[in-house]
Short mmCIF file of C-alpha atoms in Angstrom, two decimals:
data_model
loop_
_atom_site.label_atom_id
_atom_site.label_comp_id
_atom_site.label_asym_id
_atom_site.label_seq_id
_atom_site.Cartn_x
_atom_site.Cartn_y
_atom_site.Cartn_z
CA UNK A 14 62.54 18.36 -4.04
CA UNK A 15 60.10 19.63 -1.44
CA UNK A 16 59.90 18.73 2.25
CA UNK A 17 57.15 19.01 4.82
CA UNK A 18 57.67 20.61 8.23
CA UNK A 19 55.93 18.23 10.59
CA UNK A 20 55.55 20.90 13.28
CA UNK A 21 53.52 23.17 10.98
CA UNK A 22 51.53 20.40 9.33
CA UNK A 23 47.90 20.33 10.49
CA UNK A 24 47.17 16.85 9.11
CA UNK A 25 44.56 18.18 6.71
CA UNK A 26 45.80 15.66 4.09
CA UNK A 27 45.26 18.09 1.20
CA UNK A 28 48.77 17.44 -0.12
CA UNK A 29 48.53 13.65 -0.28
CA UNK A 30 46.38 13.38 -3.42
CA UNK A 31 47.99 16.50 -4.89
CA UNK A 32 51.40 14.89 -5.44
CA UNK A 33 51.39 13.44 -8.98
CA UNK A 34 53.59 10.49 -7.96
CA UNK A 35 52.13 9.82 -4.52
CA UNK A 36 55.36 10.72 -2.76
CA UNK A 37 53.52 12.14 0.27
CA UNK A 38 52.27 9.84 3.02
CA UNK A 39 50.43 10.32 6.27
CA UNK A 40 52.83 9.07 8.92
CA UNK A 41 50.60 6.12 9.82
CA UNK A 42 50.67 4.98 6.18
CA UNK A 43 54.41 5.38 5.64
CA UNK A 44 55.91 2.09 4.35
CA UNK A 45 58.54 0.72 6.74
CA UNK A 46 61.25 0.91 4.09
CA UNK A 47 60.70 4.67 3.93
CA UNK A 48 60.85 5.32 7.69
CA UNK A 49 64.06 7.36 7.37
CA UNK A 50 62.18 10.07 5.52
CA UNK A 51 60.51 11.29 8.72
CA UNK A 52 63.82 12.59 10.05
CA UNK A 53 64.97 13.78 6.61
CA UNK A 54 61.84 15.93 6.23
CA UNK A 55 62.20 17.35 9.73
CA UNK A 56 65.85 18.26 9.07
CA UNK A 57 65.60 19.62 5.52
CA UNK A 58 62.31 21.53 5.89
CA UNK A 59 63.77 23.91 8.46
CA UNK A 60 66.91 24.52 6.38
CA UNK A 61 65.06 25.56 3.24
CA UNK A 62 62.87 28.57 2.38
CA UNK A 63 59.08 28.15 2.51
CA UNK A 64 57.44 27.51 -0.84
CA UNK A 65 54.22 29.40 -1.35
CA UNK A 66 53.78 29.21 -5.10
CA UNK A 67 53.53 26.36 -7.55
CA UNK A 68 56.98 25.27 -8.68
CA UNK A 69 57.92 24.36 -12.24
CA UNK A 70 58.30 20.59 -12.54
CA UNK A 71 61.74 19.27 -13.48
CA UNK A 72 62.20 18.63 -17.23
CA UNK A 73 62.41 14.92 -16.39
CA UNK A 74 59.10 14.92 -14.46
CA UNK A 75 56.81 13.44 -17.12
CA UNK A 76 59.23 10.65 -17.95
CA UNK A 77 59.72 9.82 -14.28
CA UNK A 78 55.96 9.85 -13.75
CA UNK A 79 55.41 7.24 -16.46
CA UNK A 80 58.33 5.23 -15.15
CA UNK A 81 56.62 5.06 -11.75
CA UNK A 82 53.36 3.99 -13.33
CA UNK A 83 51.26 7.16 -12.99
CA UNK B 29 40.95 74.33 0.42
CA UNK B 30 38.09 71.89 0.18
CA UNK B 31 38.14 68.29 -1.02
CA UNK B 32 35.27 67.26 -3.24
CA UNK B 33 33.21 64.28 -2.17
CA UNK B 34 33.06 63.06 -5.75
CA UNK B 35 35.65 60.32 -6.33
CA UNK B 36 36.43 59.09 -9.81
CA UNK B 37 36.22 55.32 -9.65
CA UNK B 38 39.55 53.72 -10.34
CA UNK B 39 39.80 50.21 -11.66
CA UNK B 40 38.41 47.50 -9.39
CA UNK B 41 41.19 46.38 -7.11
CA UNK B 42 42.73 49.80 -6.76
CA UNK B 43 42.82 51.67 -3.46
CA UNK B 44 39.97 54.00 -4.49
CA UNK B 45 37.87 51.04 -5.58
CA UNK B 46 38.87 47.94 -3.64
CA UNK B 47 37.39 44.62 -4.80
CA UNK B 48 34.71 43.85 -2.24
CA UNK B 49 33.81 40.19 -1.88
CA UNK B 50 31.18 38.73 0.41
CA UNK B 51 31.79 35.11 1.39
CA UNK B 52 28.76 33.17 2.61
CA UNK B 53 29.86 30.48 5.07
CA UNK B 54 32.76 30.28 7.49
CA UNK B 55 33.92 26.69 7.11
CA UNK B 56 37.16 25.56 5.44
CA UNK B 57 36.02 26.51 1.93
CA UNK B 58 35.10 30.01 3.00
CA UNK B 59 38.39 30.52 4.80
CA UNK B 60 40.53 29.02 2.04
CA UNK B 61 38.71 31.30 -0.43
CA UNK B 62 39.36 34.30 1.83
CA UNK B 63 43.02 33.30 2.04
CA UNK B 64 43.35 33.08 -1.74
CA UNK B 65 41.57 36.43 -2.22
CA UNK B 66 43.70 38.22 0.37
CA UNK B 67 46.86 36.88 -1.28
CA UNK B 68 45.89 38.38 -4.65
CA UNK B 69 47.90 41.43 -5.73
CA UNK B 70 44.90 43.77 -5.42
CA UNK B 71 43.23 46.05 -2.95
CA UNK B 72 40.57 43.80 -1.56
CA UNK B 73 38.07 43.67 1.28
CA UNK B 74 36.61 40.34 2.33
CA UNK B 75 33.43 40.16 4.40
CA UNK B 76 32.51 36.70 5.67
CA UNK B 77 28.91 36.03 6.68
CA UNK B 78 27.98 33.06 8.89
CA UNK B 79 24.50 32.19 10.15
CA UNK B 80 25.73 30.91 13.50
CA UNK B 81 27.40 33.28 15.95
CA UNK B 82 30.48 31.04 15.78
CA UNK B 83 32.76 30.29 12.81
CA UNK B 84 34.53 27.28 11.29
CA UNK B 85 31.66 25.13 10.05
CA UNK B 86 32.35 21.40 10.04
CA UNK B 87 35.81 21.80 11.54
CA UNK B 88 33.97 22.78 14.72
CA UNK B 89 30.81 20.73 14.24
CA UNK B 90 31.79 17.82 12.02
CA UNK B 91 35.24 16.64 13.05
CA UNK B 92 34.91 13.98 15.73
CA UNK B 93 35.84 14.99 19.31
CA UNK B 94 38.48 12.26 19.51
CA UNK B 95 40.27 13.68 16.42
CA UNK B 96 41.56 16.93 17.92
CA UNK B 97 44.51 17.12 15.52
CA UNK B 98 42.10 17.43 12.59
CA UNK B 99 40.82 20.67 14.13
CA UNK B 100 44.20 22.33 13.80
CA UNK B 101 43.25 24.08 10.54
CA UNK B 102 41.40 26.46 12.90
CA UNK B 103 44.78 28.02 13.71
CA UNK B 104 45.21 28.79 10.00
CA UNK B 105 41.67 30.22 9.79
CA UNK B 106 42.27 32.31 12.90
CA UNK B 107 45.32 33.91 11.28
CA UNK B 108 43.29 34.72 8.18
CA UNK B 109 40.45 36.15 10.26
CA UNK B 110 42.80 38.50 12.06
CA UNK B 111 44.34 40.01 8.94
CA UNK B 112 43.26 43.54 8.04
CA UNK B 113 40.80 43.70 5.16
CA UNK B 114 38.94 40.68 6.54
CA UNK B 115 35.77 41.08 8.53
CA UNK B 116 33.56 38.43 10.14
CA UNK B 117 29.79 38.87 10.37
CA UNK B 118 28.46 36.10 12.64
CA UNK B 119 24.78 35.53 13.41
CA UNK B 120 23.82 36.76 9.95
CA UNK B 121 21.68 34.47 7.79
CA UNK B 122 21.86 35.19 4.08
CA UNK B 123 18.40 34.73 2.68
CA UNK B 124 16.79 35.93 5.91
CA UNK B 125 18.73 38.85 7.47
CA UNK B 126 20.10 39.96 4.12
CA UNK B 127 19.30 38.85 0.61
CA UNK B 128 21.58 37.82 -2.22
CA UNK B 129 20.19 40.80 -4.17
CA UNK B 130 21.19 43.20 -1.38
CA UNK B 131 24.70 41.71 -1.27
CA UNK B 132 25.04 42.21 -5.02
CA UNK B 133 24.49 45.93 -4.45
CA UNK B 134 27.00 46.23 -1.61
CA UNK B 135 29.73 43.94 -2.99
CA UNK B 136 31.31 43.28 -6.39
CA UNK B 137 31.18 39.54 -5.94
CA UNK B 138 29.60 36.95 -3.67
CA UNK B 139 31.25 33.61 -3.06
CA UNK B 140 28.95 30.92 -1.67
CA UNK B 141 30.68 28.44 0.61
CA UNK B 142 27.80 27.43 2.82
CA UNK B 143 28.35 23.70 2.57
CA UNK B 144 25.84 20.88 2.77
CA UNK B 145 23.84 20.98 5.97
CA UNK B 146 21.17 18.37 5.41
CA UNK B 147 21.42 14.69 4.52
CA UNK B 148 20.48 12.28 1.76
CA UNK B 149 17.45 10.23 2.75
CA UNK B 150 17.18 6.49 2.03
CA UNK B 151 13.65 7.01 0.70
CA UNK B 152 12.33 3.87 2.38
CA UNK B 153 9.26 2.79 4.28
CA UNK B 154 9.88 3.02 8.00
CA UNK B 155 12.62 5.61 7.63
CA UNK B 156 10.82 7.84 10.13
CA UNK B 157 10.35 5.19 12.82
CA UNK B 158 11.66 6.19 16.25
CA UNK B 159 15.18 4.80 16.41
CA UNK B 160 15.94 5.68 12.78
CA UNK B 161 18.22 8.71 12.60
CA UNK B 162 20.66 10.47 10.36
CA UNK B 163 24.38 10.58 11.02
CA UNK B 164 24.15 14.32 10.36
CA UNK B 165 21.93 14.89 13.38
CA UNK B 166 23.90 12.52 15.64
CA UNK B 167 27.20 14.21 14.79
CA UNK B 168 25.68 17.67 15.17
CA UNK B 169 24.20 16.60 18.50
CA UNK B 170 27.38 15.23 20.06
CA UNK B 171 29.38 18.15 18.70
CA UNK B 172 27.06 20.69 20.30
CA UNK B 173 25.54 22.24 17.14
CA UNK B 174 22.63 24.52 18.20
CA UNK B 175 20.36 23.08 15.49
CA UNK B 176 20.59 19.60 17.06
CA UNK B 177 20.84 20.41 20.75
CA UNK B 178 17.39 19.08 21.54
CA UNK B 179 17.51 15.83 19.59
CA UNK B 180 17.42 12.67 21.66
CA UNK B 181 18.73 9.23 20.85
CA UNK B 182 17.55 6.07 22.56
CA UNK B 183 20.82 4.24 23.11
CA UNK B 184 19.26 1.34 25.04
CA UNK B 185 19.29 -0.91 21.96
CA UNK B 186 22.15 -3.42 21.86
CA UNK B 187 22.30 -3.61 18.09
CA UNK B 188 22.73 -0.61 15.82
CA UNK B 189 23.01 -0.38 12.04
CA UNK B 190 24.89 2.32 10.16
CA UNK B 191 24.06 2.60 6.46
CA UNK B 192 27.04 4.00 4.58
CA UNK B 193 30.77 3.36 4.52
CA UNK B 194 32.47 6.73 4.71
CA UNK B 195 34.29 8.65 7.40
CA UNK B 196 31.09 9.96 8.95
CA UNK B 197 29.88 6.37 9.43
CA UNK B 198 33.26 5.58 11.02
CA UNK B 199 32.92 8.56 13.39
CA UNK B 200 29.44 7.46 14.49
CA UNK B 201 30.65 3.90 15.11
CA UNK B 202 33.67 5.06 17.05
CA UNK B 203 31.74 7.46 19.28
CA UNK B 204 29.22 4.71 20.06
CA UNK B 205 31.85 2.06 20.79
CA UNK B 206 34.60 3.96 22.57
CA UNK B 207 34.57 3.65 26.35
CA UNK B 208 32.86 6.81 27.61
CA UNK B 209 35.85 7.60 29.81
CA UNK B 210 37.95 7.94 26.64
CA UNK B 211 35.58 10.66 25.49
CA UNK B 212 35.35 12.56 28.77
CA UNK B 213 38.48 14.61 28.15
CA UNK B 214 37.54 15.65 24.60
CA UNK B 215 35.39 18.59 23.50
CA UNK B 216 32.33 16.35 23.05
CA UNK B 217 29.26 18.06 24.48
CA UNK B 218 28.28 17.24 28.06
CA UNK B 219 24.70 16.30 27.16
CA UNK B 220 26.07 13.69 24.74
CA UNK B 221 28.48 12.31 27.34
CA UNK B 222 25.59 11.89 29.75
CA UNK B 223 23.55 9.96 27.17
CA UNK B 224 26.51 7.84 26.03
CA UNK B 225 27.29 6.89 29.62
CA UNK B 226 23.96 4.99 29.62
CA UNK B 227 24.42 3.47 26.17
CA UNK B 228 23.87 -0.29 25.80
CA UNK B 229 24.98 -0.48 22.18
CA UNK B 230 27.32 -3.48 21.81
CA UNK B 231 27.06 -4.49 18.18
CA UNK B 232 27.22 -2.23 15.15
CA UNK B 233 26.61 -3.34 11.59
CA UNK B 234 28.10 -1.04 8.98
CA UNK B 235 26.29 -1.72 5.74
CA UNK B 236 27.47 -0.68 2.27
CA UNK B 237 25.81 -1.37 -1.04
CA UNK B 238 29.06 -1.82 -2.93
CA UNK B 239 32.18 -3.82 -2.10
CA UNK B 240 35.27 -3.38 0.09
CA UNK B 241 37.16 -1.84 -2.83
CA UNK B 242 34.57 0.93 -3.11
CA UNK B 243 34.25 1.81 0.58
CA UNK B 244 34.74 5.54 1.07
CA UNK B 245 36.70 5.51 4.30
CA UNK B 246 40.15 7.03 4.39
CA UNK B 247 42.64 4.52 5.71
CA UNK B 248 43.32 6.10 9.07
CA UNK B 249 39.60 6.24 9.94
CA UNK B 250 39.08 2.64 8.83
CA UNK B 251 42.10 1.34 10.72
CA UNK B 252 40.88 2.97 13.93
CA UNK B 253 37.72 0.85 13.86
CA UNK B 254 39.89 -2.22 14.35
CA UNK B 255 41.82 -0.69 17.24
CA UNK B 256 39.00 0.03 19.68
CA UNK B 257 39.20 -1.34 23.19
CA UNK B 258 37.18 -4.50 23.88
CA UNK B 259 35.80 -4.35 20.37
CA UNK B 260 36.50 -6.44 17.30
CA UNK B 261 36.04 -5.43 13.67
CA UNK B 262 34.74 -8.35 11.59
CA UNK B 263 34.71 -8.91 7.85
CA UNK B 264 33.71 -12.22 6.32
CA UNK B 265 36.31 -13.79 4.02
CA UNK B 266 33.73 -14.30 1.28
CA UNK B 267 33.37 -10.53 0.95
CA UNK B 268 37.07 -10.31 0.13
CA UNK B 269 36.93 -12.52 -2.95
CA UNK B 270 36.98 -9.64 -5.39
CA UNK B 271 35.93 -9.71 -9.02
CA UNK B 272 38.11 -8.76 -11.97
CA UNK B 273 36.75 -5.21 -12.27
CA UNK B 274 37.44 -4.49 -8.59
CA UNK B 275 40.96 -5.88 -8.96
CA UNK B 276 41.49 -3.62 -11.96
CA UNK B 277 40.36 -0.62 -9.90
CA UNK B 278 42.79 -1.60 -7.13
CA UNK B 279 45.68 -1.99 -9.56
CA UNK B 280 45.38 1.68 -10.55
CA UNK B 281 48.19 3.40 -8.66
CA UNK B 282 46.19 6.56 -8.02
CA UNK B 283 43.56 4.48 -6.22
CA UNK B 284 45.92 3.83 -3.31
CA UNK B 285 43.28 4.65 -0.65
CA UNK B 286 41.05 1.79 -1.81
CA UNK B 287 44.03 -0.57 -1.99
CA UNK B 288 44.95 0.32 1.58
CA UNK B 289 41.36 -0.15 2.75
CA UNK B 290 41.15 -3.62 1.21
CA UNK B 291 44.44 -4.52 2.92
CA UNK B 292 42.94 -3.42 6.23
CA UNK B 293 39.70 -5.36 5.64
CA UNK B 294 41.77 -8.47 4.78
CA UNK B 295 43.69 -8.18 8.04
CA UNK B 296 40.36 -8.43 9.88
CA UNK B 297 38.94 -11.42 8.05
CA UNK B 298 40.21 -13.96 10.61
CA UNK B 299 38.93 -12.11 13.65
CA UNK B 300 35.77 -12.90 15.53
CA UNK B 301 34.60 -11.33 18.77
CA UNK B 302 34.64 -13.54 21.82
CA UNK B 303 32.23 -13.41 24.73
CA UNK B 304 32.09 -10.00 26.33
CA UNK B 305 33.64 -8.21 23.38
CA UNK B 306 31.78 -5.65 21.32
CA UNK B 307 31.58 -6.09 17.55
CA UNK B 308 31.64 -3.91 14.49
CA UNK B 309 30.54 -6.03 11.55
CA UNK B 310 31.05 -4.88 7.97
CA UNK B 311 28.45 -5.89 5.38
CA UNK B 312 29.05 -5.38 1.68
CA UNK B 313 26.81 -5.58 -1.36
CA UNK B 314 23.79 -5.01 0.88
CA UNK B 315 21.21 -2.29 0.50
CA UNK B 316 18.37 -1.57 2.94
CA UNK B 317 14.93 -1.84 1.34
CA UNK B 318 12.70 -1.45 4.38
CA UNK B 319 12.78 -0.50 8.00
CA UNK B 320 10.28 -2.34 10.18
CA UNK B 321 8.84 -2.32 13.66
CA UNK B 322 5.71 -1.52 15.62
CA UNK B 323 5.91 2.00 16.95
CA UNK B 324 9.71 1.90 16.90
CA UNK B 325 12.53 0.47 14.80
CA UNK B 326 12.96 -3.27 15.28
CA UNK B 327 14.57 -4.54 12.10
CA UNK B 328 15.99 -3.59 8.74
CA UNK B 329 15.51 -5.66 5.58
CA UNK B 330 18.61 -5.84 3.38
CA UNK B 331 18.79 -6.84 -0.26
CA UNK B 332 21.91 -8.53 -1.58
CA UNK B 333 23.40 -6.93 -4.68
CA UNK B 334 25.99 -7.62 -7.34
CA UNK B 335 28.34 -5.13 -8.90
CA UNK B 336 28.02 -4.30 -12.58
CA UNK B 337 29.73 -1.77 -14.76
CA UNK B 338 33.16 -0.66 -15.85
CA UNK B 339 36.05 0.19 -13.52
CA UNK B 340 35.31 3.22 -11.31
CA UNK B 341 31.70 3.23 -12.53
CA UNK B 342 30.39 0.05 -10.93
CA UNK B 343 26.95 0.17 -9.36
CA UNK B 344 25.09 -2.37 -7.25
CA UNK B 345 22.23 -4.24 -8.92
CA UNK B 346 19.63 -5.80 -6.60
CA UNK B 347 19.22 -9.58 -6.77
CA UNK B 348 15.94 -9.89 -4.88
CA UNK B 349 17.68 -11.93 -2.14
CA UNK B 350 16.46 -10.50 1.14
CA UNK B 351 17.75 -10.80 4.66
CA UNK B 352 16.59 -9.27 7.90
CA UNK B 353 18.70 -7.76 10.67
CA UNK B 354 17.22 -7.04 14.08
CA UNK B 355 18.23 -3.68 15.43
CA UNK B 356 16.90 -0.88 17.61
CA UNK B 357 18.99 1.96 16.29
CA UNK B 358 19.86 2.98 12.76
CA UNK B 359 21.87 5.84 11.33
CA UNK B 360 21.85 6.64 7.66
CA UNK B 361 25.17 8.05 6.62
CA UNK B 362 24.96 8.16 2.84
CA UNK B 363 26.05 11.72 2.35
CA UNK B 364 25.35 15.26 3.42
CA UNK B 365 23.21 17.35 1.06
CA UNK B 366 23.22 21.02 0.14
CA UNK B 367 20.18 23.28 0.22
CA UNK B 368 19.08 25.91 -2.31
CA UNK B 369 19.42 29.62 -1.54
CA UNK B 370 17.12 32.36 -2.89
CA UNK B 371 16.99 32.12 -6.68
CA UNK B 372 20.49 30.76 -7.25
CA UNK B 373 20.56 28.03 -9.93
CA UNK B 374 20.46 24.75 -8.00
CA UNK B 375 20.56 21.05 -8.88
CA UNK B 376 18.09 19.37 -6.48
CA UNK B 377 19.30 15.85 -7.32
CA UNK B 378 22.89 16.50 -6.34
CA UNK B 379 22.18 19.22 -3.79
CA UNK B 380 24.67 21.65 -5.35
CA UNK B 381 24.67 25.07 -6.97
CA UNK B 382 25.06 24.89 -10.74
CA UNK B 383 28.39 26.34 -11.70
CA UNK B 384 31.11 26.42 -14.30
CA UNK B 385 34.65 26.64 -13.00
CA UNK B 386 33.11 28.03 -9.81
CA UNK B 387 31.08 30.74 -11.57
CA UNK B 388 27.33 30.52 -10.95
CA UNK B 389 24.87 31.50 -13.65
CA UNK B 390 25.44 33.73 -16.65
CA UNK B 391 26.18 37.13 -15.17
CA UNK B 392 29.54 37.37 -13.41
CA UNK B 393 29.64 38.18 -9.72
CA UNK B 394 28.37 34.95 -8.16
CA UNK B 395 30.69 32.08 -7.27
CA UNK B 396 30.76 28.85 -5.29
CA UNK B 397 33.38 26.85 -3.43
CA UNK B 398 33.43 23.72 -1.32
CA UNK B 399 30.65 21.21 -0.82
CA UNK B 400 27.88 23.44 -2.16
CA UNK B 401 29.86 23.47 -5.42
CA UNK B 402 31.34 19.95 -5.60
CA UNK B 403 29.00 17.93 -3.47
CA UNK B 404 29.87 16.45 -0.05
CA UNK B 405 33.11 14.68 -0.90
CA UNK B 406 36.70 14.94 0.16
CA UNK B 407 38.33 15.93 3.42
CA UNK B 408 39.05 19.32 4.97
CA UNK B 409 42.09 19.99 2.81
CA UNK B 410 40.33 19.05 -0.44
CA UNK B 411 38.49 22.36 -0.22
CA UNK B 412 41.68 24.34 -0.41
CA UNK B 413 42.46 23.57 -4.06
CA UNK B 414 38.76 23.93 -4.81
CA UNK B 415 38.54 27.40 -3.25
CA UNK B 416 41.78 28.48 -4.94
CA UNK B 417 40.33 27.46 -8.31
CA UNK B 418 37.10 29.42 -7.73
CA UNK B 419 39.04 32.49 -6.65
CA UNK B 420 41.12 32.26 -9.83
CA UNK B 421 37.88 32.34 -11.83
CA UNK B 422 36.64 35.30 -9.79
CA UNK B 423 39.84 37.26 -10.32
CA UNK B 424 39.80 36.52 -14.04
CA UNK B 425 36.30 38.08 -14.12
CA UNK B 426 37.59 41.40 -12.78
CA UNK B 427 37.28 43.24 -16.14
CA UNK B 428 33.57 42.36 -16.25
CA UNK B 429 32.63 42.86 -12.60
CA UNK B 430 31.61 46.44 -13.33
CA UNK B 431 33.53 49.62 -12.68
CA UNK B 432 31.67 51.35 -9.85
CA UNK B 433 32.95 51.21 -6.32
CA UNK B 434 30.79 49.33 -3.82
CA UNK B 435 29.97 50.31 -0.27
CA UNK B 436 30.86 46.90 1.19
CA UNK B 437 30.86 46.27 4.92
CA UNK B 438 29.62 49.74 5.92
CA UNK B 439 26.47 49.29 3.87
CA UNK B 440 26.12 45.74 5.16
CA UNK B 441 26.29 46.93 8.78
CA UNK B 442 23.72 49.60 8.05
CA UNK B 443 21.28 47.19 6.43
CA UNK B 444 21.65 44.71 9.30
CA UNK B 445 21.29 47.42 11.94
CA UNK B 446 18.00 48.46 10.34
CA UNK B 447 16.78 44.89 10.87
CA UNK B 448 18.03 44.83 14.45
CA UNK B 449 20.40 41.92 13.71
CA UNK B 450 23.03 41.44 16.41
CA UNK B 451 26.22 41.04 14.38
CA UNK B 452 28.84 38.87 16.08
CA UNK B 453 32.31 40.12 15.21
CA UNK B 454 35.48 38.03 15.22
CA UNK B 455 36.52 39.70 18.46
CA UNK B 456 33.14 38.61 19.89
CA UNK B 457 33.93 35.05 18.78
CA UNK B 458 37.29 35.25 20.57
CA UNK B 459 35.42 36.17 23.75
CA UNK B 460 33.09 33.19 23.34
CA UNK B 461 36.11 31.02 22.58
CA UNK B 462 37.74 32.10 25.83
CA UNK B 463 34.58 31.32 27.81
CA UNK B 464 34.30 27.85 26.22
CA UNK B 465 37.94 27.04 26.96
CA UNK B 466 37.57 28.23 30.57
CA UNK B 467 34.42 26.15 31.09
CA UNK B 468 36.12 23.13 29.55
CA UNK B 469 39.13 23.48 31.83
CA UNK B 470 36.89 22.88 34.85
CA UNK B 471 36.22 19.37 33.49
CA UNK B 472 39.64 18.69 32.02
CA UNK B 473 38.32 19.27 28.48
CA UNK B 474 39.80 21.47 25.75
CA UNK B 475 36.51 23.38 25.76
CA UNK B 476 32.85 23.07 26.71
CA UNK B 477 30.93 24.40 23.72
CA UNK B 478 27.93 26.64 24.16
CA UNK B 479 25.10 24.76 22.50
CA UNK B 480 22.42 27.40 22.00
CA UNK B 481 22.53 30.63 20.04
CA UNK B 482 20.69 32.40 22.88
CA UNK B 483 23.42 31.27 25.28
CA UNK B 484 26.10 32.68 22.98
CA UNK B 485 24.39 36.05 22.52
CA UNK B 486 23.65 36.34 26.24
CA UNK B 487 27.27 35.64 27.09
CA UNK B 488 28.31 38.46 24.77
CA UNK B 489 25.85 40.81 26.40
CA UNK B 490 27.19 39.95 29.85
CA UNK B 491 30.76 40.37 28.63
CA UNK B 492 29.94 43.77 27.13
CA UNK B 493 28.28 44.98 30.33
CA UNK B 494 31.22 43.90 32.48
#
């Protein structure tokens, strides 16, 4: 999966509607049961290479999308 | 041995024939388009033309002064502007200093990203009464835009009305209701601070013709209106009894912004301002039909409406039920509007250039991105995907953009020099930027913007002579 580096993020919110399963939140909108993800993103984003091209969705993406109601 | 001056034109995008693109407009769309072009695996030269001496469009002049984090995209634009193969031409008005026809001769392609600089009028009697303004001019004024420097706003009225329920309406409300001391350390223009210090506005009515589920705020902006000091946001509970179609719209998972907004409105339905507190009152299903007053704005007549139509296509139908609201100040905030340019195909109803996948007209070479293409919707980042899509169309047109090399920025400079236009380069902007930051520091502000073009050009002259 992909992670966001909070230090680089300029809060332009372009990514929020782009995620097909609404997995991206502005911090002020993050549900309380997902609060742990702030630290997870900070940790993982610096460990991984920067993505600059569109990635191929997982083969299970469409099924998961319907499962989530999108 | 002598080298001939004749060069055989290589394919467009090769080093002997780089793709030369002129971008008109230096806001987010223009910069995101430049970024996408410069990333393409081709030899390319991007020339960006901007009518003001300073770049960045609405990021500089639209984003509210108390939202400094939203201006951070400037750092991204700055990086793009300082890459080789990019050149900034500030203080150059396309359509006046240089024509679209001239640009077609100097560049292979022109990408229009000049945004939407005017506003949608209400089209009502009394709209021009003193006290009736547009959000566009108020925002431009407090953000130091040279076009609005000399506007004046009588803020002695206690009651103001804002027509429209989007982020611009929220910005206007916030700037009017925030304690002036909270604005003193932002980059808001000094002349606006002086006027706001004398403001007597205590009650703002934000009027929308549709319901809470159709309000165009983004959640953060809406939430902020309920968090202002000594000010209460009010929504009447009756407005929150939603019909079946609205509920259907809210149940759609991709419509999460509306769902969040309704949640926020619901959290305010028990609150009422007490004595001494300021109020922001939300009105729904109300449309202004007349502005009244003798010599100045004194009231606005509102017509109650009902929603009709299918999900995501509901419109408000007037019922004939009228109500009057006394007010001394009104801002219409129902959308920015684009203007036509030269002979480019233009839709006057929507205020946009007519395009297909970002390509304007029938002959390739003309493109559009951003608000002048899509209309004034979305936030800063929305323009990124939009610009990327237009650039993809442009690149796919390469085989039909002609084969001859173009003279690009050299020819542009020559043509502008003949007119005596003072081109402001990106390095010039950096000098102005430095001056603004230095001036701001004296008052504890991130910057004090220069608010007149003459001031900017003079400062550059002084800097050059030093």
